[in-house]
Amino acid sequence: MYTQMSDGIDGQPNASDERERAFERRLERGVKIEPPDWMPEPYRKTLVRQISQHAHSEIVGMLPEGNWITRAPSLQRKVILLAKVQDEAGHGLYLYSAAETLGTPRDDMIAALHAGKAKYSSIFNYATLTWADVGAIGWLVDGAAIINQIPLTRCSYGPYARGMVRICKEESFHQRQGFDIMWKLAHGTPAQHAMAQDALDRWWWPAVMMFGPPDAESTHNRQSLKWKIKIFTNDELRQKFIDQTVPQAERLGLKIPDEQLRWNERTQHYEFGPIDWEEFYRVIRGDGPCNKDRLQARIDAWEEGAWVREAAAAYARKQAERGAVA
Amino acid sequence: MSSHVEYVLRFGDSALVLAQQLSGLVAHSPIMEEDVAIANVSLDLFGQARLWLGYAGELEGAGRDEDRLAFHRDASEFRNVLLVERPNGDFASTTVRGYFYDLWSYLALGNLTQSLDRRIAAIAEKSRKETAYHLRRSEDWLVRLGDGTEESHARAQRAASELWPYTGELFMGDDVDVEMARQGIGFDPERVREPWLERARLALATATLDVPGDSWMQHGGKQGVHTEALGYLLAEMQVLPRSIPEAVW
Ligand SMILES: [Fe+2]
Ligand SMILES: [Fe+2]
């Protein structure tokens, strides 16, 4: 995953510019923008922010599930989870590279994350308390990620769109393995079933919030839609997620924690209860259960690893010198 | 338990314990690319462990599968060498431990490919290919750390000295080894001592590290007498299946 567009747009394009008009014509014709192409600065900045946020989310997202690798309950589950977390590292690296094509070095993006200036998806500020949370994350969080990201395979920036194609394939495997964990638990012992229900109770609303604030409050929807960095609005994606997920919960025999959830025959969509946006903004502001721990874990890995990176650089320098002499 | 089962468990448990240790490092590496690499090695080792444990369970014939063996045995029933249960420590410790193990494993598996037990030979064949890659990687890092900065050199040297006393066990045979060698199923572990020492000395020299001096060699893991670290590792690994023993996951 895991995009969550919670930021605004930097500045406004200057339509008087001829290059600007050419750029917009390309967008209209559906021609991809590639790294060497001219692009308006606000488009570039918005993309760097969105792609780096996405990359950070992949990397921070390794932590909540990473928690459970050492405690996974069977060897099969363990290797599947380990491979999944490894995939997320690959996604992060891939996305950092895509963002680097826009001229921002990876280390700068990481520094911004560690300084608290860059965001990542808030969903990872929730705690993984039981094994069922690993299932719930795969099922719901990766599930939401797919819904967010499939449209991005058609986004206007070439490297990002192509990255999404590859990443989405792996995310759908993640979603299936999560559902499979939930299935085993929901159909297991009473204790396992309770574990699954508890995880759904805690993850449902945060997952629904992953699509970002409602369209009415979203300041950036319009420009990003015009730039084809975003294809559907937050609310459209959220509805799609709910419509897709409710029948899956029914198949699991689990109850979604929303008393107002009901099928609307006329609209052919599920209606759902009010979302606690208070909580959403509180967690984004830094007061979720794990904000500080997650960021600190990243900072610790970086700082404690400094001597290793220095050693690798020093060795490479020495080797180059030896090569020059020899 | 038959010598045959014991013997297979030793290889399986060593791979399992090291895999478990490495799996806990993923998402905390000094370089993001290393998260991917460590996960790769860990995944390979879990894969090897599953082959060994699965086979041990079949040989035993008591209905224990890989998970029963991994999650429902106490520390004293584990047969891994002590080296792999030493804590991860810093990146230098992880690297040196990995290197000592990889080099031994590569050589041991080479011998096992000649086993008259065709199942063992097949597992060894597959595992050796993976281990060749692990060995290249850990040797590469050993050299980079040893010949990197003053700090990395000091850390690598300390790790090598601390872990050296756990290398002797790799070459110590016991009755099980003798019996397996006699049947052509296994090999005399003493046979890999010289090749191991030769390559390790060379790698340490390339890394500008001193070969640690002779010392008392800790042993007992292969017979089920472990260090304190293993109990904690197993407590974490086994907590869930033990909490609901009848559950399917
Ligand atoms: Fe991902
Ligand atoms: Fe994923």
Coordinates of C-alpha atoms and ligand atoms in Angstrom, one line a residue:
Chain A
M1 CA 0.0 0.0 0.0
Y2 CA -0.7 2.6 1.0
T3 CA -1.7 6.0 -0.2
Q4 CA -3.7 8.3 1.9
M5 CA -4.1 11.7 0.4
S6 CA -4.3 14.0 3.3
D7 CA -2.2 16.8 1.9
G8 CA -3.0 19.8 -0.2
I9 CA -1.5 21.0 -3.4
D10 CA 1.5 23.2 -3.6
G11 CA 0.6 26.4 -5.4
Q12 CA -1.5 26.7 -8.5
P13 CA -0.4 26.2 -12.1
N14 CA 0.1 29.2 -14.3
A15 CA -2.1 28.5 -17.3
S16 CA -0.6 31.3 -19.4
D17 CA 2.5 29.3 -20.0
E18 CA 2.7 27.6 -23.4
R19 CA 4.5 24.5 -22.0
E20 CA 1.8 24.3 -19.5
R21 CA -0.8 24.1 -22.2
A22 CA 1.1 21.4 -24.0
F23 CA 1.4 19.5 -20.8
E24 CA -2.4 19.7 -20.3
R25 CA -3.0 18.6 -23.8
R26 CA -0.9 15.5 -23.1
L27 CA -2.9 14.8 -20.0
E28 CA -6.1 15.1 -21.9
R29 CA -4.9 12.7 -24.6
G30 CA -3.9 10.3 -21.9
V31 CA -0.2 10.4 -22.8
K32 CA 2.0 9.5 -19.9
I33 CA 4.3 12.0 -18.4
E34 CA 7.9 10.7 -18.2
P35 CA 10.9 11.8 -16.1
P36 CA 12.6 13.9 -18.8
D37 CA 9.4 15.7 -19.8
W38 CA 8.6 19.2 -18.7
M39 CA 6.0 19.4 -16.0
P40 CA 4.6 22.2 -13.9
E41 CA 6.4 22.5 -10.5
P42 CA 3.2 22.0 -8.5
Y43 CA 2.5 18.8 -10.3
R44 CA 6.1 17.6 -9.6
K45 CA 5.9 18.6 -5.9
T46 CA 2.5 17.0 -5.5
L47 CA 3.7 13.8 -7.1
V48 CA 6.9 13.7 -5.0
R49 CA 4.8 14.1 -1.9
Q50 CA 2.3 11.5 -2.8
I51 CA 4.8 8.9 -4.0
S52 CA 7.2 9.4 -1.1
Q53 CA 4.2 9.2 1.3
H54 CA 3.3 6.0 -0.3
A55 CA 6.9 4.7 0.0
H56 CA 7.0 5.7 3.6
S57 CA 3.8 3.9 4.2
E58 CA 5.2 0.7 2.7
I59 CA 8.2 0.9 5.0
V60 CA 6.5 1.9 8.2
G61 CA 3.8 -0.6 7.3
M62 CA 6.3 -3.4 7.8
L63 CA 6.4 -2.7 11.5
P64 CA 2.9 -3.7 12.8
E65 CA 3.0 -7.0 10.9
G66 CA 6.7 -7.5 11.5
N67 CA 5.7 -7.7 15.2
W68 CA 4.2 -11.0 14.5
I69 CA 6.7 -12.8 12.3
T70 CA 8.5 -14.3 15.3
R71 CA 5.2 -15.4 16.8
A72 CA 3.4 -16.7 13.8
P73 CA 1.6 -19.9 14.8
S74 CA 2.9 -22.3 12.1
L75 CA 5.9 -22.5 9.9
Q76 CA 3.7 -22.0 6.8
R77 CA 2.1 -18.9 8.2
K78 CA 5.5 -17.6 9.3
V79 CA 7.1 -17.8 5.8
I80 CA 4.0 -16.3 4.2
L81 CA 4.0 -13.4 6.6
L82 CA 7.8 -13.0 6.2
A83 CA 7.5 -12.9 2.4
K84 CA 4.7 -10.4 2.7
V85 CA 6.7 -8.0 4.8
Q86 CA 9.6 -8.5 2.4
D87 CA 7.3 -7.6 -0.4
E88 CA 6.4 -4.3 1.4
A89 CA 10.1 -3.5 1.7
G90 CA 10.4 -4.1 -2.1
H91 CA 7.4 -1.8 -2.7
G92 CA 9.0 0.9 -0.6
L93 CA 12.3 0.7 -2.5
Y94 CA 10.5 0.7 -5.8
L95 CA 8.5 3.7 -4.9
Y96 CA 11.5 5.6 -3.6
S97 CA 13.1 5.0 -7.0
A98 CA 10.0 6.3 -8.7
A99 CA 10.0 9.4 -6.6
E100 CA 13.7 9.9 -7.2
T101 CA 13.0 10.1 -11.0
L102 CA 11.4 13.5 -10.0
G103 CA 14.7 14.7 -8.6
T104 CA 14.4 14.1 -4.9
P105 CA 17.1 11.8 -3.4
R106 CA 15.9 8.9 -1.2
D107 CA 17.9 10.1 1.8
D108 CA 16.1 13.5 1.7
M109 CA 12.7 11.7 1.7
I110 CA 13.8 9.5 4.6
A111 CA 15.1 12.5 6.5
A112 CA 11.7 14.2 6.0
L113 CA 10.0 11.2 7.4
H114 CA 12.2 11.0 10.5
A115 CA 11.8 14.7 11.1
G116 CA 8.1 14.3 11.2
K117 CA 7.6 16.4 8.1
A118 CA 6.5 13.7 5.8
K119 CA 3.4 11.6 6.4
Y120 CA 2.6 7.9 6.0
S121 CA -0.7 6.2 6.1
S122 CA -2.2 6.6 9.5
I123 CA -3.5 3.0 9.6
F124 CA -0.1 1.9 10.7
N125 CA -0.4 3.9 13.9
Y126 CA -2.8 1.3 15.2
A127 CA -1.5 -1.6 17.3
T128 CA -1.3 -5.3 16.3
L129 CA -2.4 -6.9 19.5
T130 CA -3.2 -10.4 18.4
W131 CA -2.4 -12.8 15.5
A132 CA -5.9 -12.0 14.1
D133 CA -4.7 -8.5 13.5
V134 CA -2.2 -9.8 11.0
G135 CA -5.2 -11.4 9.2
A136 CA -7.3 -8.2 9.5
I137 CA -4.5 -6.1 8.1
G138 CA -4.1 -8.4 5.0
W139 CA -7.8 -8.6 4.4
L140 CA -8.8 -5.0 5.1
V141 CA -5.7 -2.8 4.9
D142 CA -4.2 -4.5 1.8
G143 CA -7.7 -4.8 0.5
A144 CA -8.2 -1.0 0.8
A145 CA -4.8 -0.5 -0.6
I146 CA -5.7 -2.4 -3.8
I147 CA -8.9 -0.3 -4.3
N148 CA -6.8 2.9 -3.8
Q149 CA -4.0 1.7 -6.1
I150 CA -5.6 0.0 -9.0
P151 CA -6.8 3.3 -10.5
L152 CA -3.3 4.6 -10.0
T153 CA -2.1 2.1 -12.6
R154 CA -3.7 4.6 -15.0
C155 CA -2.3 7.7 -13.4
S156 CA -0.5 10.3 -15.6
Y157 CA 3.0 9.8 -14.3
G158 CA 4.6 6.9 -16.1
P159 CA 7.0 5.5 -13.5
Y160 CA 4.3 5.7 -10.8
A161 CA 1.7 4.0 -13.0
R162 CA 4.0 1.2 -14.0
G163 CA 5.1 0.7 -10.4
M164 CA 1.5 0.3 -9.4
V165 CA 0.9 -2.5 -11.8
R166 CA 3.6 -4.6 -10.3
I167 CA 2.7 -3.6 -6.7
C168 CA -1.0 -4.3 -7.1
K169 CA -0.3 -7.9 -8.2
E170 CA 1.5 -8.5 -4.9
E171 CA -1.1 -6.6 -2.8
S172 CA -3.8 -8.9 -4.1
F173 CA -1.8 -11.9 -2.9
H174 CA -1.5 -10.1 0.5
Q175 CA -5.2 -9.6 0.6
R176 CA -5.9 -13.2 0.0
Q177 CA -3.5 -14.5 2.6
G178 CA -5.1 -12.1 5.1
F179 CA -8.5 -13.4 4.3
D180 CA -7.3 -16.9 4.6
I181 CA -5.9 -16.2 8.1
M182 CA -9.3 -14.8 9.1
W183 CA -11.1 -17.7 7.6
K184 CA -9.1 -20.2 9.6
L185 CA -9.7 -18.2 12.8
A186 CA -13.4 -17.6 12.1
H187 CA -13.9 -21.3 11.6
G188 CA -11.6 -22.4 14.3
T189 CA -12.1 -22.8 18.1
P190 CA -14.3 -20.4 20.0
A191 CA -11.2 -18.6 21.2
Q192 CA -9.9 -18.2 17.6
H193 CA -13.3 -17.0 16.4
A194 CA -13.4 -14.4 19.2
M195 CA -9.9 -13.3 18.2
A196 CA -11.0 -12.7 14.6
Q197 CA -14.1 -10.7 15.6
D198 CA -12.1 -8.6 18.0
A199 CA -9.6 -7.8 15.2
L200 CA -12.5 -6.8 12.9
D201 CA -14.0 -4.6 15.6
R202 CA -10.8 -2.7 16.0
W203 CA -9.6 -2.5 12.3
W204 CA -12.9 -1.8 10.5
W205 CA -13.2 1.9 11.0
P206 CA -9.6 2.7 10.6
A207 CA -9.6 0.8 7.3
V208 CA -12.7 2.8 6.2
M209 CA -10.8 6.0 7.0
M210 CA -7.9 5.0 4.9
F211 CA -9.5 6.6 1.9
G212 CA -9.0 10.0 3.5
P213 CA -11.5 12.7 4.5
P214 CA -14.9 13.0 2.8
D215 CA -14.9 14.7 -0.6
A216 CA -16.7 17.8 0.8
E217 CA -13.7 18.4 3.1
S218 CA -11.0 17.3 0.7
T219 CA -9.1 20.4 -0.5
H220 CA -7.0 18.6 -3.1
N221 CA -9.4 16.2 -4.8
R222 CA -10.2 18.5 -7.8
Q223 CA -6.6 19.4 -8.8
S224 CA -5.3 15.8 -8.4
L225 CA -8.3 14.5 -10.5
K226 CA -7.5 17.1 -13.2
W227 CA -3.9 16.0 -13.2
K228 CA -4.9 12.4 -13.3
I229 CA -2.8 11.7 -10.2
K230 CA -6.1 10.6 -8.7
I231 CA -8.8 8.9 -10.8
F232 CA -11.7 8.5 -8.3
T233 CA -12.6 10.6 -5.2
N234 CA -12.1 9.5 -1.7
D235 CA -15.8 8.8 -1.1
E236 CA -16.1 6.8 -4.3
L237 CA -13.2 4.6 -3.3
R238 CA -14.5 4.2 0.2
Q239 CA -17.9 3.1 -1.1
K240 CA -16.3 0.6 -3.4
F241 CA -14.3 -0.8 -0.4
I242 CA -17.4 -1.2 1.7
D243 CA -19.5 -2.7 -1.0
Q244 CA -16.7 -5.3 -1.7
T245 CA -15.9 -6.1 1.9
V246 CA -19.3 -6.5 3.6
P247 CA -20.2 -9.7 1.7
Q248 CA -16.7 -11.1 2.6
A249 CA -17.4 -10.5 6.3
E250 CA -20.6 -12.3 5.9
R251 CA -18.9 -15.3 4.4
L252 CA -16.5 -15.3 7.3
G253 CA -19.4 -15.2 9.7
L254 CA -18.1 -12.1 11.4
K255 CA -20.1 -9.0 12.3
I256 CA -19.0 -5.5 11.0
P257 CA -19.2 -3.1 13.9
D258 CA -21.7 -0.7 12.3
E259 CA -25.3 -0.8 13.4
Q260 CA -26.4 1.3 10.5
L261 CA -24.9 -0.8 7.8
R262 CA -27.6 -1.9 5.3
W263 CA -28.0 -2.7 1.7
N264 CA -29.8 -0.1 -0.4
E265 CA -31.6 -1.8 -3.2
R266 CA -32.2 1.5 -5.1
T267 CA -28.6 2.7 -5.1
Q268 CA -27.2 -0.8 -5.2
H269 CA -24.7 0.3 -2.5
Y270 CA -24.3 -0.3 1.2
E271 CA -25.3 2.6 3.5
F272 CA -23.1 3.0 6.5
G273 CA -23.0 4.8 9.8
P274 CA -21.1 8.1 10.6
I275 CA -17.3 8.0 10.5
D276 CA -15.5 9.4 13.5
W277 CA -13.4 12.0 11.7
E278 CA -12.3 13.3 15.1
E279 CA -10.4 10.1 15.6
F280 CA -9.0 10.3 12.0
Y281 CA -7.5 13.8 12.5
R282 CA -6.3 12.9 16.0
V283 CA -4.3 10.0 14.8
I284 CA -2.9 12.0 11.9
R285 CA -1.9 14.7 14.3
G286 CA 0.2 12.2 16.1
D287 CA -2.0 10.9 18.9
G288 CA -2.8 7.4 17.6
P289 CA -1.8 4.4 19.8
C290 CA 1.6 3.8 18.0
N291 CA 2.6 7.0 16.2
K292 CA 5.6 7.6 18.4
D293 CA 6.7 4.0 18.5
R294 CA 6.5 3.5 14.7
L295 CA 8.5 6.6 13.9
Q296 CA 11.0 5.8 16.7
A297 CA 11.5 2.3 15.3
R298 CA 12.4 3.8 11.9
I299 CA 14.7 6.4 13.5
D300 CA 16.4 3.7 15.6
A301 CA 17.0 1.5 12.7
W302 CA 18.5 4.4 10.8
E303 CA 20.6 5.8 13.6
E304 CA 21.8 2.4 14.9
G305 CA 22.7 1.5 11.3
A306 CA 24.8 4.6 10.6
W307 CA 28.1 2.8 11.4
V308 CA 27.2 0.0 9.0
R309 CA 26.5 2.5 6.1
E310 CA 29.7 4.3 6.9
A311 CA 31.6 1.1 6.9
A312 CA 30.2 0.1 3.5
A313 CA 31.0 3.5 2.1
A314 CA 34.5 3.4 3.5
Y315 CA 35.2 0.0 2.1
A316 CA 33.9 1.0 -1.3
R317 CA 36.2 4.0 -1.2
K318 CA 39.2 1.9 -0.3
Q319 CA 38.4 -0.6 -3.1
A320 CA 38.2 2.2 -5.6
E321 CA 41.5 3.5 -4.5
R322 CA 43.1 0.1 -4.7
G323 CA 41.6 -0.3 -8.2
A324 CA 43.1 3.0 -9.2
V325 CA 46.5 2.0 -7.9
A326 CA 46.5 -1.5 -9.4
Chain B
M1 CA 14.7 -41.6 19.6
S2 CA 16.7 -43.3 16.8
S3 CA 20.1 -41.9 15.8
H4 CA 18.6 -41.3 12.3
V5 CA 15.9 -39.0 13.7
E6 CA 18.3 -37.3 16.0
Y7 CA 20.7 -36.7 13.2
V8 CA 18.1 -35.1 10.9
L9 CA 16.7 -32.9 13.7
R10 CA 20.2 -31.4 14.3
F11 CA 20.3 -29.9 10.9
G12 CA 16.6 -28.9 11.0
D13 CA 16.8 -27.3 14.4
S14 CA 19.9 -25.3 13.5
A15 CA 18.3 -23.9 10.4
L16 CA 15.1 -23.2 12.3
V17 CA 16.7 -21.3 15.2
L18 CA 18.8 -19.2 12.9
A19 CA 15.9 -18.5 10.6
Q20 CA 13.8 -17.4 13.6
Q21 CA 16.5 -15.1 14.8
L22 CA 16.9 -13.4 11.4
S23 CA 13.2 -13.1 10.9
G24 CA 13.1 -10.8 14.0
L25 CA 15.5 -8.3 12.3
V26 CA 13.3 -7.7 9.2
A27 CA 12.1 -4.0 9.2
H28 CA 15.0 -2.9 11.4
S29 CA 18.0 -3.1 9.1
P30 CA 20.7 -0.5 8.7
I31 CA 19.9 -0.3 5.0
M32 CA 16.5 -1.0 3.5
E33 CA 18.0 -3.3 0.9
E34 CA 19.3 -5.4 3.8
D35 CA 15.7 -6.0 5.0
V36 CA 15.1 -7.7 1.7
A37 CA 18.3 -9.7 1.9
I38 CA 17.9 -10.8 5.5
A39 CA 14.3 -11.9 4.7
N40 CA 15.6 -13.9 1.8
V41 CA 18.1 -15.8 4.0
S42 CA 15.6 -16.3 6.7
L43 CA 13.0 -17.6 4.2
D44 CA 15.6 -20.0 2.8
L45 CA 16.5 -21.3 6.2
F46 CA 12.8 -21.8 7.2
G47 CA 12.4 -23.7 4.0
Q48 CA 15.4 -25.9 4.8
A49 CA 14.1 -26.4 8.4
R50 CA 10.7 -27.5 7.1
L51 CA 12.3 -30.1 4.9
W52 CA 14.4 -31.5 7.7
L53 CA 11.7 -31.4 10.3
G54 CA 9.1 -32.9 8.0
Y55 CA 11.5 -35.7 7.3
A56 CA 12.4 -36.2 10.9
G57 CA 8.7 -36.5 11.7
E58 CA 8.3 -39.1 9.0
L59 CA 11.3 -41.1 10.2
E60 CA 10.1 -41.0 13.8
G61 CA 6.6 -42.3 12.8
A62 CA 4.9 -40.9 15.8
G63 CA 2.6 -38.5 13.9
R64 CA 4.6 -35.4 14.6
D65 CA 4.7 -33.0 11.6
E66 CA 7.0 -29.9 11.1
D67 CA 4.8 -27.7 13.3
R68 CA 4.4 -30.3 16.1
L69 CA 8.2 -30.5 16.2
A70 CA 8.8 -26.7 15.9
F71 CA 6.2 -25.5 18.4
H72 CA 5.7 -28.3 20.9
R73 CA 9.1 -29.3 22.0
D74 CA 10.9 -27.8 24.9
A75 CA 14.5 -26.4 24.7
S76 CA 16.1 -29.6 26.0
E77 CA 14.5 -31.4 23.0
F78 CA 16.1 -29.1 20.5
R79 CA 19.2 -30.3 18.8
N80 CA 20.7 -27.2 17.2
V81 CA 24.3 -26.1 17.6
L82 CA 24.8 -23.4 20.2
L83 CA 26.2 -20.9 17.7
V84 CA 22.8 -20.2 16.1
E85 CA 21.1 -19.4 19.4
R86 CA 23.6 -16.7 20.3
P87 CA 21.7 -13.4 20.3
N88 CA 21.5 -11.2 17.2
G89 CA 23.5 -8.5 18.9
D90 CA 24.6 -5.7 16.5
F91 CA 24.9 -6.0 12.8
A92 CA 28.5 -7.2 13.2
S93 CA 27.4 -10.1 15.5
T94 CA 24.7 -11.1 13.2
T95 CA 27.1 -11.0 10.3
V96 CA 29.9 -13.0 12.0
R97 CA 27.5 -15.6 13.4
G98 CA 25.9 -15.9 9.9
Y99 CA 29.3 -16.3 8.3
F100 CA 30.6 -19.0 10.7
Y101 CA 27.3 -20.9 10.3
D102 CA 27.1 -20.4 6.5
L103 CA 30.6 -21.7 6.0
W104 CA 30.0 -24.7 8.2
S105 CA 26.6 -25.4 6.7
Y106 CA 27.9 -25.1 3.1
L107 CA 30.7 -27.7 3.9
A108 CA 28.4 -30.0 5.9
L109 CA 25.7 -30.0 3.2
G110 CA 28.4 -30.8 0.6
N111 CA 29.1 -34.0 2.6
L112 CA 25.5 -34.8 3.0
T113 CA 24.9 -34.7 -0.7
Q114 CA 26.8 -38.0 -0.7
S115 CA 24.5 -39.6 1.8
L116 CA 23.1 -43.0 1.1
D117 CA 19.8 -41.7 2.5
R118 CA 18.5 -40.3 -0.8
R119 CA 16.1 -38.0 1.0
I120 CA 18.9 -36.4 3.0
A121 CA 21.0 -36.1 -0.2
A122 CA 18.2 -34.3 -1.9
I123 CA 17.6 -31.9 0.9
A124 CA 21.3 -31.2 1.1
E125 CA 21.5 -30.6 -2.6
K126 CA 18.8 -28.0 -2.6
S127 CA 20.0 -26.4 0.6
R128 CA 23.6 -26.2 -0.5
K129 CA 22.7 -24.0 -3.5
E130 CA 20.9 -21.5 -1.2
T131 CA 23.7 -21.7 1.3
A132 CA 26.3 -20.8 -1.3
Y133 CA 24.5 -17.5 -1.8
H134 CA 24.2 -16.9 2.0
L135 CA 27.9 -17.6 2.3
R136 CA 28.8 -15.1 -0.4
R137 CA 26.7 -12.5 1.2
S138 CA 28.0 -13.0 4.8
E139 CA 31.6 -13.2 3.7
D140 CA 31.2 -10.0 1.7
W141 CA 29.8 -8.2 4.7
L142 CA 32.5 -9.7 7.0
V143 CA 35.1 -8.1 4.8
R144 CA 33.3 -4.8 4.4
L145 CA 32.9 -4.5 8.2
G146 CA 36.4 -5.7 9.0
D147 CA 38.0 -3.4 6.4
G148 CA 35.5 -0.6 6.7
T149 CA 35.9 2.0 9.4
E150 CA 37.7 1.9 12.7
E151 CA 34.4 1.4 14.5
S152 CA 33.1 -1.4 12.2
H153 CA 36.5 -3.1 12.5
A154 CA 36.4 -3.0 16.3
R155 CA 32.8 -4.3 16.3
A156 CA 33.6 -7.1 13.8
Q157 CA 36.7 -8.1 15.8
R158 CA 34.7 -8.2 19.0
A159 CA 32.0 -10.3 17.4
A160 CA 34.5 -12.8 16.0
S161 CA 36.2 -13.2 19.4
E162 CA 32.9 -13.6 21.2
L163 CA 31.5 -16.1 18.8
W164 CA 34.7 -18.1 18.2
P165 CA 34.1 -20.4 21.3
Y166 CA 30.9 -21.6 19.6
T167 CA 32.6 -22.8 16.5
G168 CA 34.3 -25.8 18.0
E169 CA 31.0 -27.7 18.4
L170 CA 30.5 -27.6 14.7
F171 CA 33.3 -30.2 14.3
M172 CA 32.8 -32.3 17.4
G173 CA 31.3 -35.8 16.7
D174 CA 29.4 -37.9 19.2
D175 CA 27.9 -41.4 19.1
V176 CA 25.1 -40.3 16.7
D177 CA 27.7 -38.9 14.2
V178 CA 29.7 -42.1 14.4
E179 CA 26.7 -44.3 13.9
M180 CA 25.4 -42.2 10.9
A181 CA 28.9 -42.1 9.3
R182 CA 29.2 -45.8 9.7
Q183 CA 25.9 -46.4 7.9
G184 CA 26.9 -44.0 5.1
I185 CA 24.0 -41.7 6.1
G186 CA 26.1 -39.0 7.6
F187 CA 29.8 -37.9 7.9
D188 CA 32.4 -37.4 10.5
P189 CA 32.1 -33.7 11.5
E190 CA 35.8 -33.6 12.0
R191 CA 36.2 -33.7 8.2
V192 CA 35.0 -30.2 7.8
R193 CA 37.2 -28.7 10.5
E194 CA 40.3 -28.0 8.3
P195 CA 38.4 -26.7 5.2
W196 CA 36.4 -24.5 7.5
L197 CA 39.4 -23.1 9.3
E198 CA 41.3 -22.6 6.1
R199 CA 38.6 -20.5 4.5
A200 CA 37.7 -18.7 7.7
R201 CA 41.3 -17.7 8.3
L202 CA 41.5 -16.4 4.8
A203 CA 38.3 -14.4 5.0
L204 CA 39.3 -12.9 8.4
A205 CA 42.7 -11.9 7.0
T206 CA 41.0 -10.3 4.0
A207 CA 38.8 -8.5 6.5
T208 CA 42.0 -7.4 8.4
L209 CA 40.7 -9.2 11.4
D210 CA 42.7 -11.4 13.8
V211 CA 41.9 -15.0 14.1
P212 CA 40.8 -15.5 17.7
G213 CA 43.2 -17.5 19.8
D214 CA 42.5 -21.1 21.0
S215 CA 39.9 -21.2 23.7
W216 CA 37.6 -23.5 25.4
M217 CA 34.9 -24.6 23.0
Q218 CA 31.3 -24.5 24.2
H219 CA 29.2 -27.5 23.2
G220 CA 26.1 -29.4 24.1
G221 CA 23.5 -28.1 21.7
K222 CA 23.5 -31.2 19.6
Q223 CA 22.7 -33.2 22.7
G224 CA 20.0 -30.8 24.0
V225 CA 22.0 -28.9 26.6
H226 CA 21.6 -25.3 25.5
T227 CA 22.5 -21.7 26.5
E228 CA 20.0 -19.5 28.4
A229 CA 19.1 -17.7 25.1
L230 CA 17.2 -20.6 23.6
G231 CA 14.4 -20.7 26.2
Y232 CA 13.5 -17.1 25.5
L233 CA 13.6 -17.6 21.7
L234 CA 11.3 -20.6 22.0
A235 CA 8.9 -18.9 24.4
E236 CA 8.3 -16.2 21.8
M237 CA 8.1 -18.5 18.9
Q238 CA 5.9 -21.1 20.5
V239 CA 3.5 -18.9 22.5
L240 CA 0.5 -19.0 20.2
P241 CA 0.3 -22.7 19.3
R242 CA 0.9 -23.6 22.9
S243 CA -1.9 -21.3 24.1
I244 CA -4.5 -23.1 22.0
P245 CA -3.0 -26.5 21.4
E246 CA -6.0 -28.0 19.6
A247 CA -6.2 -25.1 17.1
V248 CA -5.5 -25.1 13.4
W249 CA -4.0 -21.9 12.1
Ligands
FE1 FE 2.7 -2.9 -0.3
FE2 FE 0.7 -5.3 1.0

